[in-house]
């Protein structure tokens, strides 16, 4: 279970970007629930979190963090990627 | 890396190029001076520079969702400006159009759009400024992406201008209404992402039919604001905004039937 903590009923999931990779690259979240993603960009370069399936898009500057709310989602897999480094920065949200 | 930069820059350029070409075509059709283009490019690029230098601070606003809120505000303003432009056409009827005011509206619209699109391109390109070989590749990709985007804009411009007066006006305003409604739906999506608006499950899923990630999907996204999995709120704001603009547009085109 990747859900790190629960704040005001909203699960929080933390993801790091290191060397243009997502850590972890797969996260598991509950179905039909709004989830707060905290994304820490540990690289000096900017990245853009992007997902067509999640309908999300956000620029995360180098050495900064960003908050993105996702869900509620139906069970399934929702890929996301770093638009600035799509060769390596790939991941997915698994909704159970 | 080359392909990535082509795609990123093309995506951003396409939306701006679409707006510029439609407004340019309408300027030509309505016999309005096109001097606003130069001003809007200058102001838009200055805006993008300010936005990218202030990006770190802006991102922290409103508990970490400043980027979404500012971006949504810019999109919403673009819709309002485009709406006021079509409304001006309607209220002017067959009389002479207030040229200066229309030029100001067009310049403001394009400046805001370029500020938003330019910001992402700048953040992306500036990230590679310290890595020279990659930087050169990225600049090349950016040039290719920008050229494709501008070419599509030029095609749209000449196509809209090639028709008869009423057809050009009708098509130009319809395309403008679609772009404007797309902006409105993007603004709603950004506010959902920021948790300022309630999020819901999507009302439909057309990704099997037309994926947002495909070339056609990207083109439709820029042209009509296509979303494969919109929420009910997003879809109703899109169609509501589109309908409102189209009603005023139909009245405007009718009232200008005798002009020129």
mmCIF file of C-alpha atoms in Angstrom:
data_model
loop_
_atom_site.group_PDB
_atom_site.id
_atom_site.type_symbol
_atom_site.label_atom_id
_atom_site.label_comp_id
_atom_site.label_asym_id
_atom_site.label_seq_id
_atom_site.Cartn_x
_atom_site.Cartn_y
_atom_site.Cartn_z
ATOM 1 C CA UNK A 1 0.000 0.000 0.000
ATOM 2 C CA UNK A 2 1.487 3.276 -1.104
ATOM 3 C CA UNK A 3 -1.000 5.507 0.622
ATOM 4 C CA UNK A 4 1.401 7.233 2.991
ATOM 5 C CA UNK A 5 -0.905 9.144 5.260
ATOM 6 C CA UNK A 6 -4.459 10.404 5.524
ATOM 7 C CA UNK A 7 -5.212 14.107 5.996
ATOM 8 C CA UNK A 8 -8.783 15.262 6.483
ATOM 9 C CA UNK A 9 -10.060 12.085 4.863
ATOM 10 C CA UNK A 10 -7.979 12.525 1.740
ATOM 11 C CA UNK A 11 -5.227 9.945 1.234
ATOM 12 C CA UNK A 12 -1.829 11.452 0.418
ATOM 13 C CA UNK A 13 0.636 9.678 -1.869
ATOM 14 C CA UNK A 14 4.226 10.847 -2.198
ATOM 15 C CA UNK A 15 6.251 10.436 -5.369
ATOM 16 C CA UNK A 16 9.820 11.550 -6.043
ATOM 17 C CA UNK A 17 11.442 12.437 -9.324
ATOM 18 C CA UNK A 18 15.133 11.468 -9.367
ATOM 19 C CA UNK A 19 17.338 11.264 -12.483
ATOM 20 C CA UNK A 20 14.199 11.722 -14.615
ATOM 21 C CA UNK A 21 12.562 8.648 -13.055
ATOM 22 C CA UNK A 22 9.477 8.406 -10.839
ATOM 23 C CA UNK A 23 10.015 6.744 -7.423
ATOM 24 C CA UNK A 24 7.892 4.728 -6.983
ATOM 25 C CA UNK A 25 6.797 4.406 -10.582
ATOM 26 C CA UNK A 26 3.662 2.495 -9.628
ATOM 27 C CA UNK A 27 1.305 3.691 -6.939
ATOM 28 C CA UNK A 28 -1.817 1.977 -5.664
ATOM 29 C CA UNK A 29 -4.809 4.077 -4.636
ATOM 30 C CA UNK A 30 -8.363 3.162 -3.572
ATOM 31 C CA UNK A 31 -11.231 3.400 -6.080
ATOM 32 C CA UNK A 32 -13.817 6.207 -5.915
ATOM 33 C CA UNK A 33 -11.588 8.292 -3.649
ATOM 34 C CA UNK A 34 -9.946 11.660 -4.122
ATOM 35 C CA UNK A 35 -6.189 11.378 -3.576
ATOM 36 C CA UNK A 36 -3.584 14.095 -3.049
ATOM 37 C CA UNK A 37 -0.334 13.456 -4.906
ATOM 38 C CA UNK A 38 2.740 15.160 -3.435
ATOM 39 C CA UNK A 39 5.434 15.104 -6.075
ATOM 40 C CA UNK A 40 8.962 16.059 -5.067
ATOM 41 C CA UNK A 41 11.249 16.914 -7.966
ATOM 42 C CA UNK A 42 14.786 16.121 -6.680
ATOM 43 C CA UNK A 43 16.338 16.893 -10.082
ATOM 44 C CA UNK A 44 17.703 20.368 -10.810
ATOM 45 C CA UNK A 45 15.694 20.404 -14.081
ATOM 46 C CA UNK A 46 11.967 21.024 -14.472
ATOM 47 C CA UNK A 47 9.517 18.257 -15.273
ATOM 48 C CA UNK A 48 5.912 18.249 -16.387
ATOM 49 C CA UNK A 49 3.668 15.646 -14.807
ATOM 50 C CA UNK A 50 1.271 14.592 -17.543
ATOM 51 C CA UNK A 51 -1.460 11.991 -17.901
ATOM 52 C CA UNK A 52 -4.135 11.820 -20.582
ATOM 53 C CA UNK A 53 -5.951 9.091 -18.649
ATOM 54 C CA UNK A 54 -5.988 11.081 -15.403
ATOM 55 C CA UNK A 55 -6.586 14.396 -17.233
ATOM 56 C CA UNK A 56 -3.742 15.990 -15.343
ATOM 57 C CA UNK A 57 -0.882 18.282 -16.398
ATOM 58 C CA UNK A 58 1.435 20.306 -14.179
ATOM 59 C CA UNK A 59 4.906 21.809 -14.454
ATOM 60 C CA UNK A 60 7.147 20.961 -11.467
ATOM 61 C CA UNK A 61 10.235 23.147 -11.314
ATOM 62 C CA UNK A 62 13.635 21.714 -10.405
ATOM 63 C CA UNK A 63 14.172 21.050 -6.673
ATOM 64 C CA UNK A 64 10.547 21.910 -5.880
ATOM 65 C CA UNK A 65 7.427 20.019 -4.905
ATOM 66 C CA UNK A 66 3.958 20.078 -6.391
ATOM 67 C CA UNK A 67 0.489 19.054 -5.298
ATOM 68 C CA UNK A 68 -1.909 17.379 -7.722
ATOM 69 C CA UNK A 69 -5.356 16.092 -6.778
ATOM 70 C CA UNK A 70 -6.557 13.001 -8.656
ATOM 71 C CA UNK A 71 -9.709 10.938 -8.564
ATOM 72 C CA UNK A 72 -12.302 9.736 -7.770
ATOM 73 C CA UNK A 73 -11.370 6.973 -10.231
ATOM 74 C CA UNK A 74 -12.808 3.655 -11.335
ATOM 75 C CA UNK A 75 -10.620 0.557 -10.796
ATOM 76 C CA UNK A 76 -7.991 0.212 -13.514
ATOM 77 C CA UNK A 77 -4.566 1.430 -14.597
ATOM 78 C CA UNK A 78 -3.840 5.064 -15.400
ATOM 79 C CA UNK A 79 -0.415 5.724 -16.929
ATOM 80 C CA UNK A 80 1.394 9.035 -16.326
ATOM 81 C CA UNK A 81 4.688 10.383 -17.656
ATOM 82 C CA UNK A 82 7.127 13.264 -17.420
ATOM 83 C CA UNK A 83 6.521 15.223 -20.581
ATOM 84 C CA UNK A 84 10.010 16.771 -20.554
ATOM 85 C CA UNK A 85 11.751 13.366 -20.232
ATOM 86 C CA UNK A 86 9.275 10.774 -21.538
ATOM 87 C CA UNK A 87 12.066 8.326 -22.471
ATOM 88 C CA UNK A 88 12.605 7.498 -18.788
ATOM 89 C CA UNK A 89 9.959 9.251 -16.681
ATOM 90 C CA UNK A 90 7.051 6.776 -16.876
ATOM 91 C CA UNK A 91 4.688 5.523 -14.224
ATOM 92 C CA UNK A 92 1.154 4.442 -13.502
ATOM 93 C CA UNK A 93 -1.583 4.793 -10.937
ATOM 94 C CA UNK A 94 -3.243 1.472 -10.119
ATOM 95 C CA UNK A 95 -6.747 1.948 -8.770
ATOM 96 C CA UNK A 96 -8.139 -0.929 -6.733
ATOM 97 C CA UNK B 1 15.026 14.085 -27.389
ATOM 98 C CA UNK B 2 14.565 15.849 -30.746
ATOM 99 C CA UNK B 3 11.108 14.329 -31.162
ATOM 100 C CA UNK B 4 10.142 15.196 -27.563
ATOM 101 C CA UNK B 5 11.006 18.846 -28.075
ATOM 102 C CA UNK B 6 9.174 18.939 -31.429
ATOM 103 C CA UNK B 7 6.022 17.568 -29.758
ATOM 104 C CA UNK B 8 6.167 19.810 -26.669
ATOM 105 C CA UNK B 9 6.708 22.998 -28.637
ATOM 106 C CA UNK B 10 4.171 22.008 -31.317
ATOM 107 C CA UNK B 11 1.482 21.340 -28.723
ATOM 108 C CA UNK B 12 1.886 24.764 -27.172
ATOM 109 C CA UNK B 13 2.367 26.591 -30.477
ATOM 110 C CA UNK B 14 -0.653 24.926 -32.052
ATOM 111 C CA UNK B 15 -3.108 26.415 -29.553
ATOM 112 C CA UNK B 16 -1.639 29.901 -29.852
ATOM 113 C CA UNK B 17 -1.296 29.647 -33.655
ATOM 114 C CA UNK B 18 -4.912 28.571 -33.952
ATOM 115 C CA UNK B 19 -6.116 31.606 -32.020
ATOM 116 C CA UNK B 20 -3.834 34.053 -33.863
ATOM 117 C CA UNK B 21 -4.775 32.723 -37.311
ATOM 118 C CA UNK B 22 -8.532 32.806 -36.660
ATOM 119 C CA UNK B 23 -8.364 36.356 -35.248
ATOM 120 C CA UNK B 24 -6.109 37.445 -38.137
ATOM 121 C CA UNK B 25 -8.550 35.989 -40.653
ATOM 122 C CA UNK B 26 -11.456 37.784 -38.948
ATOM 123 C CA UNK B 27 -9.441 41.028 -39.019
ATOM 124 C CA UNK B 28 -8.965 40.634 -42.763
ATOM 125 C CA UNK B 29 -12.634 39.751 -43.339
ATOM 126 C CA UNK B 30 -13.899 42.644 -41.183
ATOM 127 C CA UNK B 31 -11.335 45.066 -42.634
ATOM 128 C CA UNK B 32 -9.654 45.733 -39.291
ATOM 129 C CA UNK B 33 -5.985 46.714 -39.102
ATOM 130 C CA UNK B 34 -3.717 43.774 -38.238
ATOM 131 C CA UNK B 35 -1.237 45.896 -36.310
ATOM 132 C CA UNK B 36 -2.390 44.247 -33.051
ATOM 133 C CA UNK B 37 -0.424 41.097 -33.938
ATOM 134 C CA UNK B 38 2.985 42.687 -33.365
ATOM 135 C CA UNK B 39 1.904 44.134 -30.041
ATOM 136 C CA UNK B 40 0.402 40.883 -28.797
ATOM 137 C CA UNK B 41 3.526 38.876 -29.724
ATOM 138 C CA UNK B 42 5.690 41.369 -27.800
ATOM 139 C CA UNK B 43 3.422 41.527 -24.746
ATOM 140 C CA UNK B 44 2.809 37.765 -24.827
ATOM 141 C CA UNK B 45 6.526 36.939 -24.853
ATOM 142 C CA UNK B 46 7.193 39.480 -22.097
ATOM 143 C CA UNK B 47 4.340 37.904 -20.116
ATOM 144 C CA UNK B 48 5.769 34.404 -20.607
ATOM 145 C CA UNK B 49 9.196 35.615 -19.380
ATOM 146 C CA UNK B 50 7.690 37.216 -16.264
ATOM 147 C CA UNK B 51 5.586 34.089 -15.607
ATOM 148 C CA UNK B 52 8.557 31.728 -15.937
ATOM 149 C CA UNK B 53 10.800 33.843 -13.701
ATOM 150 C CA UNK B 54 8.021 34.073 -11.122
ATOM 151 C CA UNK B 55 7.035 30.413 -11.568
ATOM 152 C CA UNK B 56 8.567 29.210 -8.298
ATOM 153 C CA UNK B 57 6.677 31.822 -6.274
ATOM 154 C CA UNK B 58 3.445 31.415 -8.266
ATOM 155 C CA UNK B 59 3.490 27.616 -7.769
ATOM 156 C CA UNK B 60 3.415 28.123 -3.998
ATOM 157 C CA UNK B 61 0.396 30.462 -4.040
ATOM 158 C CA UNK B 62 -2.959 29.166 -2.745
ATOM 159 C CA UNK B 63 -1.352 26.252 -0.841
ATOM 160 C CA UNK B 64 0.600 24.917 -3.816
ATOM 161 C CA UNK B 65 -1.992 25.246 -6.573
ATOM 162 C CA UNK B 66 -1.038 28.737 -7.779
ATOM 163 C CA UNK B 67 -0.077 27.440 -11.223
ATOM 164 C CA UNK B 68 -3.548 25.961 -11.763
ATOM 165 C CA UNK B 69 -5.391 29.021 -10.447
ATOM 166 C CA UNK B 70 -3.376 31.556 -12.490
ATOM 167 C CA UNK B 71 -3.570 29.415 -15.610
ATOM 168 C CA UNK B 72 -7.331 28.938 -15.199
ATOM 169 C CA UNK B 73 -7.768 32.682 -14.673
ATOM 170 C CA UNK B 74 -5.866 33.397 -17.916
ATOM 171 C CA UNK B 75 -8.015 30.878 -19.816
ATOM 172 C CA UNK B 76 -11.208 32.296 -18.374
ATOM 173 C CA UNK B 77 -10.133 35.842 -19.327
ATOM 174 C CA UNK B 78 -9.467 34.677 -22.899
ATOM 175 C CA UNK B 79 -13.018 33.315 -23.079
ATOM 176 C CA UNK B 80 -14.455 36.574 -21.729
ATOM 177 C CA UNK B 81 -12.422 38.629 -24.227
ATOM 178 C CA UNK B 82 -13.518 36.460 -27.154
ATOM 179 C CA UNK B 83 -17.108 36.676 -25.954
ATOM 180 C CA UNK B 84 -16.922 40.470 -25.740
ATOM 181 C CA UNK B 85 -15.474 40.552 -29.279
ATOM 182 C CA UNK B 86 -18.435 38.594 -30.716
ATOM 183 C CA UNK B 87 -20.835 40.689 -28.628
ATOM 184 C CA UNK B 88 -19.271 43.861 -30.105
ATOM 185 C CA UNK B 89 -19.912 42.515 -33.599
ATOM 186 C CA UNK B 90 -23.529 41.969 -32.632
ATOM 187 C CA UNK B 91 -24.163 45.373 -31.045
ATOM 188 C CA UNK B 92 -22.393 47.197 -33.872
ATOM 189 C CA UNK B 93 -24.892 45.689 -36.311
ATOM 190 C CA UNK B 94 -24.365 47.168 -39.754
ATOM 191 C CA UNK B 95 -22.598 50.231 -38.407
ATOM 192 C CA UNK B 96 -18.858 50.731 -38.554
ATOM 193 C CA UNK B 97 -16.979 48.580 -36.027
ATOM 194 C CA UNK B 98 -15.077 50.224 -33.157
ATOM 195 C CA UNK B 99 -11.727 49.291 -34.729
ATOM 196 C CA UNK B 100 -9.444 50.451 -31.901
ATOM 197 C CA UNK B 101 -11.449 48.572 -29.265
ATOM 198 C CA UNK B 102 -11.489 45.382 -31.325
ATOM 199 C CA UNK B 103 -7.740 45.619 -31.913
ATOM 200 C CA UNK B 104 -7.261 46.033 -28.161
ATOM 201 C CA UNK B 105 -9.406 42.958 -27.421
ATOM 202 C CA UNK B 106 -7.540 40.859 -30.001
ATOM 203 C CA UNK B 107 -4.140 42.005 -28.700
ATOM 204 C CA UNK B 108 -5.124 41.240 -25.090
ATOM 205 C CA UNK B 109 -6.507 37.805 -26.019
ATOM 206 C CA UNK B 110 -3.405 36.723 -27.900
ATOM 207 C CA UNK B 111 -1.052 38.210 -25.267
ATOM 208 C CA UNK B 112 -2.722 36.166 -22.520
ATOM 209 C CA UNK B 113 -2.692 32.991 -24.624
ATOM 210 C CA UNK B 114 1.003 33.401 -25.502
ATOM 211 C CA UNK B 115 1.861 34.125 -21.852
ATOM 212 C CA UNK B 116 0.387 30.768 -20.847
ATOM 213 C CA UNK B 117 1.696 28.676 -23.733
ATOM 214 C CA UNK B 118 5.064 30.453 -23.821
ATOM 215 C CA UNK B 119 5.629 29.772 -20.116
ATOM 216 C CA UNK B 120 5.737 26.010 -20.603
ATOM 217 C CA UNK B 121 8.006 26.234 -23.644
ATOM 218 C CA UNK B 122 10.385 28.563 -21.775
ATOM 219 C CA UNK B 123 10.534 26.402 -18.631
ATOM 220 C CA UNK B 124 11.258 23.374 -20.813
ATOM 221 C CA UNK B 125 13.951 25.000 -22.988
ATOM 222 C CA UNK B 126 15.644 26.899 -20.137
ATOM 223 C CA UNK B 127 16.015 23.617 -18.235
ATOM 224 C CA UNK B 128 18.610 22.517 -20.773
ATOM 225 C CA UNK B 129 20.543 25.766 -21.042
ATOM 226 C CA UNK B 130 23.506 24.347 -19.098
ATOM 227 C CA UNK B 131 23.832 21.192 -21.191
ATOM 228 C CA UNK B 132 25.071 22.508 -24.512
ATOM 229 C CA UNK B 133 24.728 19.494 -26.871
ATOM 230 C CA UNK B 134 21.206 18.763 -25.607
ATOM 231 C CA UNK B 135 20.347 22.457 -25.702
ATOM 232 C CA UNK B 136 21.191 22.654 -29.422
ATOM 233 C CA UNK B 137 19.073 19.570 -30.170
ATOM 234 C CA UNK B 138 16.194 21.024 -28.194
ATOM 235 C CA UNK B 139 16.403 24.366 -29.971
ATOM 236 C CA UNK B 140 16.311 22.515 -33.304
ATOM 237 C CA UNK B 141 13.284 20.509 -32.176
ATOM 238 C CA UNK B 142 11.619 23.679 -30.922
ATOM 239 C CA UNK B 143 12.194 25.354 -34.303
ATOM 240 C CA UNK B 144 10.661 22.386 -36.135
ATOM 241 C CA UNK B 145 7.686 22.218 -33.740
ATOM 242 C CA UNK B 146 7.107 25.969 -33.986
ATOM 243 C CA UNK B 147 7.282 25.839 -37.807
ATOM 244 C CA UNK B 148 4.690 23.050 -38.020
ATOM 245 C CA UNK B 149 2.391 24.938 -35.637
ATOM 246 C CA UNK B 150 2.736 28.184 -37.578
ATOM 247 C CA UNK B 151 2.192 26.348 -40.905
ATOM 248 C CA UNK B 152 -1.117 24.928 -39.644
ATOM 249 C CA UNK B 153 -2.081 28.441 -38.530
ATOM 250 C CA UNK B 154 -1.251 29.840 -41.993
ATOM 251 C CA UNK B 155 -3.363 27.111 -43.640
ATOM 252 C CA UNK B 156 -6.331 27.964 -41.400
ATOM 253 C CA UNK B 157 -5.894 31.682 -42.150
ATOM 254 C CA UNK B 158 -5.943 31.238 -45.921
ATOM 255 C CA UNK B 159 -8.767 28.727 -45.809
ATOM 256 C CA UNK B 160 -11.017 31.037 -43.758
ATOM 257 C CA UNK B 161 -10.125 34.030 -45.970
ATOM 258 C CA UNK B 162 -10.679 32.124 -49.220
ATOM 259 C CA UNK B 163 -14.475 31.874 -48.710
ATOM 260 C CA UNK B 164 -17.182 34.441 -49.413
ATOM 261 C CA UNK B 165 -17.687 37.277 -46.890
ATOM 262 C CA UNK B 166 -20.519 35.625 -44.966
ATOM 263 C CA UNK B 167 -18.979 32.150 -45.070
ATOM 264 C CA UNK B 168 -15.612 33.494 -43.854
ATOM 265 C CA UNK B 169 -17.283 35.413 -41.052
ATOM 266 C CA UNK B 170 -19.425 32.421 -40.083
ATOM 267 C CA UNK B 171 -16.574 29.916 -40.146
ATOM 268 C CA UNK B 172 -14.138 32.289 -38.405
ATOM 269 C CA UNK B 173 -16.526 32.995 -35.540
ATOM 270 C CA UNK B 174 -17.526 29.308 -35.229
ATOM 271 C CA UNK B 175 -13.876 28.242 -34.965
ATOM 272 C CA UNK B 176 -13.320 31.029 -32.434
ATOM 273 C CA UNK B 177 -16.292 29.792 -30.381
ATOM 274 C CA UNK B 178 -14.856 26.244 -30.344
ATOM 275 C CA UNK B 179 -11.411 27.458 -29.256
ATOM 276 C CA UNK B 180 -13.015 29.683 -26.599
ATOM 277 C CA UNK B 181 -15.175 26.846 -25.228
ATOM 278 C CA UNK B 182 -12.064 24.644 -25.123
ATOM 279 C CA UNK B 183 -10.327 27.310 -23.001
ATOM 280 C CA UNK B 184 -13.292 27.376 -20.636
ATOM 281 C CA UNK B 185 -13.268 23.598 -20.210
ATOM 282 C CA UNK B 186 -9.491 23.642 -19.592
ATOM 283 C CA UNK B 187 -10.015 26.296 -16.910
ATOM 284 C CA UNK B 188 -12.588 24.067 -15.199
ATOM 285 C CA UNK B 189 -10.239 21.073 -15.421
ATOM 286 C CA UNK B 190 -7.406 23.077 -13.824
ATOM 287 C CA UNK B 191 -9.666 24.138 -10.946
ATOM 288 C CA UNK B 192 -10.710 20.489 -10.445
ATOM 289 C CA UNK B 193 -6.998 19.544 -10.374
ATOM 290 C CA UNK B 194 -6.473 22.250 -7.733
ATOM 291 C CA UNK B 195 -9.431 20.885 -5.719
ATOM 292 C CA UNK B 196 -11.234 24.237 -6.030
ATOM 293 C CA UNK B 197 -14.061 22.597 -7.947
ATOM 294 C CA UNK B 198 -15.580 19.191 -7.090
ATOM 295 C CA UNK B 199 -14.185 16.280 -9.062
ATOM 296 C CA UNK B 200 -16.428 13.539 -10.388
ATOM 297 C CA UNK B 201 -16.135 10.354 -12.373
ATOM 298 C CA UNK B 202 -16.038 11.017 -16.148
ATOM 299 C CA UNK B 203 -19.430 11.187 -17.904
ATOM 300 C CA UNK B 204 -18.073 9.350 -20.927
ATOM 301 C CA UNK B 205 -14.903 7.675 -22.156
ATOM 302 C CA UNK B 206 -14.190 8.134 -25.861
ATOM 303 C CA UNK B 207 -10.480 7.308 -25.560
ATOM 304 C CA UNK B 208 -11.028 4.015 -27.420
ATOM 305 C CA UNK B 209 -12.483 5.975 -30.330
ATOM 306 C CA UNK B 210 -10.061 8.922 -30.291
ATOM 307 C CA UNK B 211 -7.151 8.927 -27.832
ATOM 308 C CA UNK B 212 -6.070 12.337 -26.510
ATOM 309 C CA UNK B 213 -2.463 11.267 -26.959
ATOM 310 C CA UNK B 214 -2.822 10.561 -30.698
ATOM 311 C CA UNK B 215 -1.924 13.128 -33.370
ATOM 312 C CA UNK B 216 -5.598 13.615 -34.311
ATOM 313 C CA UNK B 217 -6.509 13.797 -30.622
ATOM 314 C CA UNK B 218 -3.900 16.522 -30.035
ATOM 315 C CA UNK B 219 -5.146 18.461 -33.058
ATOM 316 C CA UNK B 220 -8.758 18.179 -31.906
ATOM 317 C CA UNK B 221 -7.672 19.227 -28.411
ATOM 318 C CA UNK B 222 -6.123 22.429 -29.768
ATOM 319 C CA UNK B 223 -8.949 23.134 -32.210
ATOM 320 C CA UNK B 224 -12.112 22.217 -30.280
ATOM 321 C CA UNK B 225 -10.807 21.430 -26.765
ATOM 322 C CA UNK B 226 -11.361 17.676 -27.175
ATOM 323 C CA UNK B 227 -11.351 15.638 -23.945
ATOM 324 C CA UNK B 228 -11.715 11.838 -23.977
ATOM 325 C CA UNK B 229 -12.882 11.565 -20.348
ATOM 326 C CA UNK B 230 -14.523 14.811 -19.188
ATOM 327 C CA UNK B 231 -16.508 15.167 -15.984
ATOM 328 C CA UNK B 232 -20.144 16.315 -16.096
ATOM 329 C CA UNK B 233 -19.149 19.771 -14.834
ATOM 330 C CA UNK B 234 -16.470 20.188 -17.489
ATOM 331 C CA UNK B 235 -18.762 19.000 -20.290
ATOM 332 C CA UNK B 236 -21.652 21.259 -19.235
ATOM 333 C CA UNK B 237 -19.402 24.320 -18.941
ATOM 334 C CA UNK B 238 -17.940 23.508 -22.381
ATOM 335 C CA UNK B 239 -21.295 23.105 -24.134
ATOM 336 C CA UNK B 240 -22.885 25.979 -22.181
ATOM 337 C CA UNK B 241 -20.024 28.325 -23.095
ATOM 338 C CA UNK B 242 -20.099 27.161 -26.712
ATOM 339 C CA UNK B 243 -23.857 27.566 -27.055
ATOM 340 C CA UNK B 244 -23.825 31.045 -25.507
ATOM 341 C CA UNK B 245 -21.097 32.200 -27.891
ATOM 342 C CA UNK B 246 -22.747 30.603 -30.926
ATOM 343 C CA UNK B 247 -26.103 32.266 -30.222
ATOM 344 C CA UNK B 248 -24.457 35.706 -30.081
ATOM 345 C CA UNK B 249 -22.381 34.747 -33.139
ATOM 346 C CA UNK B 250 -25.411 33.794 -35.246
ATOM 347 C CA UNK B 251 -27.100 37.096 -34.340
ATOM 348 C CA UNK B 252 -23.873 38.968 -35.136
ATOM 349 C CA UNK B 253 -23.411 37.350 -38.558
ATOM 350 C CA UNK B 254 -27.081 37.987 -39.426
ATOM 351 C CA UNK B 255 -26.874 41.628 -38.445
ATOM 352 C CA UNK B 256 -23.791 42.155 -40.605
ATOM 353 C CA UNK B 257 -25.249 40.589 -43.734
ATOM 354 C CA UNK B 258 -25.489 43.894 -45.629
ATOM 355 C CA UNK B 259 -22.145 45.354 -44.655
ATOM 356 C CA UNK B 260 -19.156 45.879 -46.972
#
